[in-house]
């Protein structure tokens, strides 16, 4: 898909009607398009939005996009942020505008979404053995000479299944051998000898072309700086060994890829050590959670805690819910639960209260979320905590990937509360 067509596809998201499909949008906006509602610049609190409502900070979003762009440039890294985090074509477009090489996917369905919105370079960080998905991939490669897809392989049997399904493709599918992060880790070949066997199988398959090696350092058992760097050096050494053996003779660019959102500083350090190889090296980082960051898991894990001179990410999410019950001085219930808030890693944290009587916003002192039901947050309150039925409570969330996926349309809100845009997701 040409760039102009891709831009048009993203722009057309603004033409969707505002209706019952989208949580929290103002009922009186029914009949408007999403673009028209954004142009109205309504206030999140007084403009008719219903609770619970998830909001993305416009300022934090822009800050985070810019920070990883400059970080990758500073360290000589190409960047293919993992799109599974947001599944938002609008955010993909902004990431590409910020210099991203392409977008990473986890499963073929995500690739289909990316292609529908014109993404021309995709890194698929999983082995694909589904024949129907592979036949669709073959058709995409045939139809668009400008489309580049790079896919993991991690087994001889997987290579056989891929080769069988791709027979007749007009050009080979680019693949990288996935090196596993250790015994008991997730996917990937466990040994260098096993990697060589998979590479041999690729060489024998006319439908595949070996272009590099890759893996995910976040799965290193009992990961710390030393063990992660040791595994990354194994990955680099594997690439160098493959190159010395002539395994990359069919490609003019060697791909070496790693990098989640917890150890990209280690990736940057070790990838600086990559020796000269027979072809230029694409040092591909894949961190995705940075786009919104969070107030829990990634706030603690972000590499910027270790390298503060390089900057700091800002949490961009805030889920606003209302107090719907105050059965005792020690307890309250909000109208947001598991259907609205990420909860797989940490519970939401109460950050702010917007007084229903005055509109004033104050810190959520003495207010703690202790559990989630499907549609309620259980809240414990200290004896002196100010909180009454009708108040809005702003919640910080942990884990971007399971926050985005609960909302199909997310208001982008400026610091003063003005809603300026809406982020559409496709999960």
Coordinates of C-alpha atoms in Angstrom, one line a residue:
X1 CA 0.0 0.0 0.0
X2 CA 1.5 3.4 -1.0
X3 CA 2.2 5.9 1.7
X4 CA -0.6 8.2 0.5
X5 CA -3.1 5.4 0.7
X6 CA -1.8 4.5 4.2
X7 CA -2.3 8.1 5.4
X8 CA -5.8 8.0 3.9
X9 CA -6.6 4.8 5.7
X10 CA -5.6 6.3 9.1
X11 CA -7.4 9.6 8.3
X12 CA -10.6 7.7 7.6
X13 CA -10.7 6.6 11.2
X14 CA -12.0 10.1 12.0
X15 CA -15.1 9.3 9.9
X16 CA -16.4 6.6 12.2
X17 CA -19.7 7.4 13.8
X18 CA -19.9 8.0 17.5
X19 CA -22.2 5.3 18.8
X20 CA -22.8 2.5 21.3
X21 CA -19.6 0.6 20.3
X22 CA -17.4 3.0 22.2
X23 CA -17.4 3.2 26.0
X24 CA -17.6 6.6 27.8
X25 CA -18.3 8.8 24.8
X26 CA -20.9 11.5 25.4
X27 CA -24.4 10.2 24.7
X28 CA -25.4 13.6 23.1
X29 CA -22.6 13.1 20.6
X30 CA -24.5 10.3 18.9
X31 CA -24.6 11.1 15.2
X32 CA -21.3 12.9 15.1
X33 CA -18.2 11.4 13.6
X34 CA -15.2 10.8 15.8
X35 CA -13.4 13.6 14.0
X36 CA -16.3 16.0 14.6
X37 CA -16.3 15.2 18.3
X38 CA -12.5 15.7 18.5
X39 CA -12.9 19.1 16.7
X40 CA -15.4 20.2 19.4
X41 CA -12.6 20.1 22.0
X42 CA -14.9 19.1 24.8
X43 CA -13.8 19.0 28.4
X44 CA -13.3 15.4 29.7
X45 CA -15.1 16.3 33.0
X46 CA -17.8 18.6 31.9
X47 CA -18.3 17.7 28.2
X48 CA -20.6 14.8 28.7
X49 CA -18.2 11.9 28.9
X50 CA -19.5 9.1 31.1
X51 CA -17.5 7.1 33.6
X52 CA -15.4 5.1 33.7
X53 CA -13.3 6.8 31.0
X54 CA -9.7 6.0 30.1
X55 CA -7.7 9.1 29.0
X56 CA -4.3 9.4 27.4
X57 CA -2.2 12.5 28.2
X58 CA -1.4 14.4 25.0
X59 CA 1.7 15.8 26.5
X60 CA 3.1 12.6 27.9
X61 CA 2.3 10.7 24.7
X62 CA 4.3 13.2 22.6
X63 CA 7.2 13.2 25.2
X64 CA 7.5 9.4 25.1
X65 CA 7.4 9.2 21.3
X66 CA 10.2 11.8 21.1
X67 CA 12.3 10.2 23.8
X68 CA 12.6 6.8 22.2
X69 CA 13.2 8.3 18.8
X70 CA 16.3 10.2 20.1
X71 CA 17.4 7.3 22.3
X72 CA 17.5 5.0 19.2
X73 CA 19.3 7.6 17.1
X74 CA 21.9 8.2 19.9
X75 CA 22.7 4.5 20.1
X76 CA 22.7 3.7 16.4
X77 CA 19.6 1.5 16.7
X78 CA 16.8 0.9 14.2
X79 CA 13.5 0.8 15.9
X80 CA 10.4 -1.5 15.3
X81 CA 8.2 -0.8 18.3
X82 CA 6.0 -3.7 19.3
X83 CA 2.5 -2.8 18.0
X84 CA 0.7 -5.3 20.2
X85 CA 0.9 -2.8 23.0
X86 CA -1.5 -0.3 21.5
X87 CA -2.8 -1.9 18.3
X88 CA -3.5 1.6 17.1
X89 CA -2.8 2.6 13.5
X90 CA -2.7 6.3 14.6
X91 CA 0.1 5.6 17.1
X92 CA 1.9 3.4 14.5
X93 CA 1.8 6.4 12.1
X94 CA 3.3 8.7 14.8
X95 CA 6.0 6.1 15.6
X96 CA 6.9 5.9 11.9
X97 CA 7.0 9.7 11.6
X98 CA 9.4 9.5 14.6
X99 CA 11.8 7.4 12.6
X100 CA 10.7 3.9 13.3
X101 CA 12.0 1.3 10.8
X102 CA 8.7 -0.6 11.0
X103 CA 6.3 -2.1 13.5
X104 CA 6.7 -5.5 15.4
X105 CA 3.8 -8.0 15.6
X106 CA 3.2 -11.1 17.6
X107 CA 0.7 -13.0 15.6
X108 CA -0.6 -13.0 11.9
X109 CA -3.8 -11.2 12.8
X110 CA -1.8 -8.2 13.9
X111 CA 0.0 -8.2 10.6
X112 CA -3.3 -8.1 8.8
X113 CA -4.3 -5.0 10.8
X114 CA -0.9 -3.4 10.1
X115 CA -1.3 -4.1 6.4
X116 CA -4.8 -2.6 6.3
X117 CA -3.2 0.6 7.5
X118 CA -0.3 0.6 5.1
X119 CA 2.6 -0.6 7.3
X120 CA 5.2 -1.7 4.7
X121 CA 7.9 -3.2 7.1
X122 CA 6.9 -5.6 9.8
X123 CA 8.9 -7.8 12.1
X124 CA 6.8 -10.8 13.3
X125 CA 8.4 -12.0 16.6
X126 CA 6.9 -15.5 16.5
X127 CA 7.2 -18.6 14.3
X128 CA 4.2 -19.0 12.1
X129 CA 3.0 -22.5 11.3
X130 CA -0.7 -21.8 10.5
X131 CA -1.1 -22.8 6.8
X132 CA -4.0 -20.3 6.3
X133 CA -2.0 -17.4 7.7
X134 CA 1.0 -18.4 5.7
X135 CA -1.0 -18.5 2.4
X136 CA -2.3 -15.0 3.2
X137 CA 1.3 -13.9 3.8
X138 CA 2.3 -15.4 0.5
X139 CA -0.4 -13.4 -1.3
X140 CA 0.7 -10.2 0.4
X141 CA 4.3 -10.7 -0.7
X142 CA 3.1 -11.4 -4.3
X143 CA 0.8 -8.4 -4.4
X144 CA 3.2 -5.8 -3.0
X145 CA 6.9 -5.9 -4.0
X146 CA 7.5 -3.1 -1.4
X147 CA 6.2 -5.1 1.5
X148 CA 8.9 -6.5 3.8
X149 CA 8.1 -9.1 6.5
X150 CA 10.7 -10.7 8.7
X151 CA 9.5 -13.7 10.7
X152 CA 11.0 -15.9 13.5
X153 CA 11.9 -19.5 13.0
X154 CA 12.8 -21.7 16.0
X155 CA 12.4 -25.4 14.8
X156 CA 13.1 -27.6 11.9
X157 CA 9.5 -28.8 11.9
X158 CA 8.3 -25.2 11.8
X159 CA 10.5 -24.5 8.8
X160 CA 9.0 -27.5 7.0
X161 CA 5.5 -26.3 7.7
X162 CA 6.3 -22.8 6.5
X163 CA 8.0 -24.1 3.3
X164 CA 5.0 -26.4 2.5
X165 CA 2.4 -23.6 2.9
X166 CA 4.5 -21.0 1.0
X167 CA 5.1 -23.1 -2.1
X168 CA 4.7 -21.0 -5.2
X169 CA 5.4 -17.6 -3.6
X170 CA 7.1 -15.2 -6.0
X171 CA 9.9 -14.2 -3.6
X172 CA 11.2 -15.9 -0.4
X173 CA 10.0 -14.9 3.1
X174 CA 12.8 -13.4 5.2
X175 CA 13.4 -15.2 8.5
X176 CA 15.6 -14.9 11.6
X177 CA 16.5 -17.8 13.8
X178 CA 15.3 -17.2 17.3
X179 CA 17.8 -18.0 20.1
X180 CA 16.0 -18.9 23.3
X181 CA 16.8 -17.0 26.4
X182 CA 17.7 -20.1 28.4
X183 CA 16.3 -23.3 29.8
X184 CA 12.8 -22.8 31.1
X185 CA 12.4 -19.6 29.1
X186 CA 9.8 -19.0 26.5
X187 CA 10.2 -19.8 22.7
X188 CA 13.5 -20.1 20.8
X189 CA 16.1 -22.6 20.1
X190 CA 18.0 -23.5 23.2
X191 CA 21.5 -24.2 21.8
X192 CA 23.8 -22.9 19.1
X193 CA 23.9 -26.3 17.5
X194 CA 20.1 -26.3 17.4
X195 CA 20.2 -22.9 15.8
X196 CA 22.5 -24.2 13.1
X197 CA 20.2 -27.1 12.4
X198 CA 17.3 -24.7 11.9
X199 CA 19.4 -22.5 9.7
X200 CA 20.3 -25.6 7.6
X201 CA 16.6 -26.3 7.2
X202 CA 16.0 -22.7 6.0
X203 CA 18.8 -23.1 3.5
X204 CA 17.1 -26.2 2.1
X205 CA 13.7 -24.4 1.8
X206 CA 13.3 -22.5 -1.4
X207 CA 10.6 -20.3 0.1
X208 CA 12.6 -18.9 2.9
X209 CA 15.7 -16.7 3.2
X210 CA 17.8 -16.4 6.3
X211 CA 18.6 -12.8 7.1
X212 CA 19.6 -12.8 10.7
X213 CA 19.1 -13.8 14.3
X214 CA 16.9 -12.5 17.1
X215 CA 15.4 -13.2 20.5
X216 CA 13.9 -11.7 23.6
X217 CA 16.2 -10.9 26.5
X218 CA 13.3 -10.3 28.9
X219 CA 12.9 -14.1 29.2
X220 CA 16.4 -14.6 30.6
X221 CA 15.8 -16.6 33.9
X222 CA 16.5 -14.5 37.0
X223 CA 17.4 -11.7 34.7
X224 CA 19.9 -9.0 35.9
X225 CA 22.3 -6.8 34.0
X226 CA 25.1 -9.4 33.8
X227 CA 22.9 -12.3 32.7
X228 CA 21.0 -10.3 30.2
X229 CA 24.2 -8.9 28.6
X230 CA 25.7 -12.4 28.6
X231 CA 22.8 -13.7 26.6
X232 CA 22.9 -10.8 24.2
X233 CA 26.6 -11.5 23.6
X234 CA 25.5 -15.1 22.7
X235 CA 23.1 -13.7 20.2
X236 CA 25.8 -11.5 18.7
X237 CA 28.2 -14.4 18.6
X238 CA 25.7 -16.5 16.9
X239 CA 25.2 -13.9 14.2
X240 CA 29.0 -13.6 13.7
X241 CA 29.3 -17.4 13.5
X242 CA 26.5 -17.7 10.9
X243 CA 28.1 -15.0 8.9
X244 CA 31.5 -16.6 9.0
X245 CA 29.9 -19.8 7.7
X246 CA 28.3 -18.0 4.8
X247 CA 24.8 -18.4 5.9
X248 CA 23.8 -14.8 5.1
X249 CA 25.1 -15.0 1.5
X250 CA 21.6 -14.4 0.1
X251 CA 20.9 -11.1 1.9
X252 CA 22.5 -7.6 1.6
X253 CA 21.5 -6.7 5.2
X254 CA 21.9 -8.8 8.4
X255 CA 19.3 -8.4 11.0
X256 CA 20.1 -8.7 14.7
X257 CA 17.1 -8.0 16.9
X258 CA 16.2 -7.9 20.6
X259 CA 14.8 -5.5 23.1
X260 CA 11.7 -5.4 25.2
X261 CA 10.9 -2.5 27.5
X262 CA 12.9 -3.6 30.5
X263 CA 16.5 -4.0 29.2
X264 CA 16.9 -1.9 26.1
X265 CA 19.9 -0.2 27.7
X266 CA 21.6 -3.6 27.8
X267 CA 20.7 -4.1 24.1
X268 CA 22.2 -0.7 23.2
X269 CA 25.4 -1.5 25.1
X270 CA 25.9 -5.0 23.6
X271 CA 24.8 -4.0 20.1
X272 CA 27.6 -1.4 20.1
X273 CA 30.0 -4.4 20.3
X274 CA 28.7 -6.0 17.1
X275 CA 31.8 -6.7 14.9
X276 CA 32.0 -5.9 11.2
X277 CA 30.1 -8.5 9.2
X278 CA 29.9 -9.3 5.5
X279 CA 26.9 -7.0 5.1
X280 CA 25.5 -4.0 6.9
X281 CA 23.8 -4.9 10.2
X282 CA 20.2 -3.7 11.1
X283 CA 20.4 -3.5 14.9
X284 CA 16.7 -3.7 15.6
X285 CA 15.1 -2.7 18.9
X286 CA 11.5 -3.7 19.5
X287 CA 10.4 -2.0 22.8
X288 CA 6.7 -1.2 22.7
X289 CA 5.4 -0.3 26.2
X290 CA 7.2 3.1 26.2
X291 CA 4.4 4.7 24.1
X292 CA 2.1 5.1 27.1
X293 CA 4.5 3.8 29.9
X294 CA 2.6 3.2 33.1
X295 CA 2.4 3.8 36.8
X296 CA 3.4 0.4 38.0
X297 CA 5.3 -2.5 36.3
X298 CA 7.2 -0.5 33.8
X299 CA 7.7 2.5 36.0
X300 CA 9.8 0.2 38.2
X301 CA 11.5 -1.7 35.3
X302 CA 12.3 1.0 32.8
X303 CA 16.0 1.2 31.9
X304 CA 15.8 5.0 32.3
X305 CA 15.9 4.3 36.0
X306 CA 19.5 3.0 35.4
X307 CA 20.5 5.7 32.9
X308 CA 18.7 8.8 34.2
X309 CA 20.9 11.1 32.2
X310 CA 19.2 9.7 29.0
X311 CA 15.8 11.0 30.1
X312 CA 12.6 9.6 31.7
X313 CA 9.4 8.3 30.3
X314 CA 6.1 9.7 31.6
X315 CA 3.0 7.6 32.4
X316 CA 0.3 8.7 29.9
X317 CA -2.8 6.7 31.1
X318 CA -5.3 7.8 33.7
X319 CA -8.6 5.9 34.2
X320 CA -11.3 8.1 35.7
X321 CA -14.0 6.4 37.7
X322 CA -16.7 7.6 40.0
X323 CA -17.6 6.7 43.6
X324 CA -20.9 4.9 43.3
X325 CA -21.1 3.6 46.9
X326 CA -19.7 4.6 50.2
X327 CA -21.1 2.0 52.6
X328 CA -18.8 2.8 55.5
X329 CA -16.1 5.3 56.5
X330 CA -13.5 2.7 55.6
X331 CA -14.9 1.5 52.3
X332 CA -16.0 2.9 48.9
X333 CA -16.7 1.4 45.5
X334 CA -15.9 2.9 42.1
X335 CA -17.6 2.1 38.8
X336 CA -14.5 0.7 37.1
X337 CA -13.4 -2.9 37.3
X338 CA -11.6 -5.7 35.4
X339 CA -13.4 -4.8 32.2
X340 CA -11.9 -1.3 32.3
X341 CA -8.5 -1.5 34.1
X342 CA -5.3 -3.5 33.7
X343 CA -5.0 -5.9 36.6
X344 CA -2.7 -8.8 35.5
X345 CA 0.4 -7.3 37.0
X346 CA -0.7 -4.8 39.7
X347 CA -3.9 -3.2 40.9
X348 CA -4.7 0.4 39.8
X349 CA -3.4 3.1 42.2
X350 CA -5.6 6.1 43.3
X351 CA -3.8 9.3 42.3
X352 CA -6.3 12.1 42.3
X353 CA -9.8 13.0 43.3
X354 CA -12.0 15.5 41.4
X355 CA -14.6 16.9 43.8
X356 CA -18.1 16.4 42.4
X357 CA -19.4 19.5 44.1
X358 CA -16.6 22.0 43.2
X359 CA -14.6 20.5 40.3
X360 CA -11.4 21.0 42.3
X361 CA -8.8 18.2 41.9
X362 CA -6.8 17.1 45.0
X363 CA -4.4 14.2 45.7
X364 CA -6.0 10.9 46.5
X365 CA -4.5 10.8 50.0
X366 CA -5.6 7.8 52.2
X367 CA -7.4 6.1 49.3
X368 CA -6.2 2.6 48.2
X369 CA -7.6 0.2 45.6
X370 CA -7.6 -3.2 47.2
X371 CA -9.4 -5.3 44.6
X372 CA -11.4 -5.4 41.3
X373 CA -14.7 -7.1 40.4
X374 CA -15.9 -7.1 36.9
X375 CA -17.4 -3.6 37.1
X376 CA -16.3 -2.3 40.5
X377 CA -13.1 -1.2 42.2
X378 CA -12.9 -2.0 45.9
X379 CA -11.4 0.9 47.7
X380 CA -10.2 1.2 51.3
X381 CA -10.2 4.7 52.8
X382 CA -8.4 6.1 55.8
X383 CA -10.5 7.7 58.5
X384 CA -9.6 11.2 57.4
X385 CA -9.8 10.6 53.6
X386 CA -12.1 13.0 51.8
X387 CA -14.4 11.0 49.4
X388 CA -18.1 10.9 48.7
X389 CA -20.5 9.4 46.2
X390 CA -20.2 11.2 42.9
X391 CA -16.5 12.2 43.2
X392 CA -14.3 11.2 40.3
X393 CA -11.1 9.2 41.2
X394 CA -8.2 9.2 38.8
X395 CA -6.4 5.9 38.7
X396 CA -2.9 5.1 37.5
X397 CA -2.5 1.7 35.7
X398 CA 0.1 -0.9 35.5
X399 CA 0.9 -2.7 32.2
X400 CA 0.1 -0.8 28.9
X401 CA -0.6 -3.9 26.9
X402 CA -3.6 -4.9 29.0
X403 CA -4.9 -1.3 29.3
X404 CA -5.2 -0.5 25.6
X405 CA -7.0 -3.7 24.8
X406 CA -10.0 -2.9 27.0
X407 CA -10.8 0.3 25.1
X408 CA -11.6 0.7 21.4
X409 CA -11.6 4.5 21.4
X410 CA -9.5 6.4 23.9
X411 CA -9.7 10.2 24.4
X412 CA -6.4 12.1 24.1
X413 CA -6.5 14.8 26.7
X414 CA -4.5 18.0 27.2
X415 CA -3.3 19.0 30.6
X416 CA -6.3 21.4 31.1
X417 CA -8.8 18.6 30.4
X418 CA -9.5 19.4 26.7
X419 CA -10.1 16.3 24.6
X420 CA -8.2 16.9 21.3
X421 CA -8.2 13.4 19.6
X422 CA -9.3 9.8 20.0
X423 CA -7.0 6.8 19.6
X424 CA -8.7 3.8 17.8
X425 CA -7.5 0.3 18.8
X426 CA -7.9 -3.0 17.0
X427 CA -7.6 -6.1 19.2

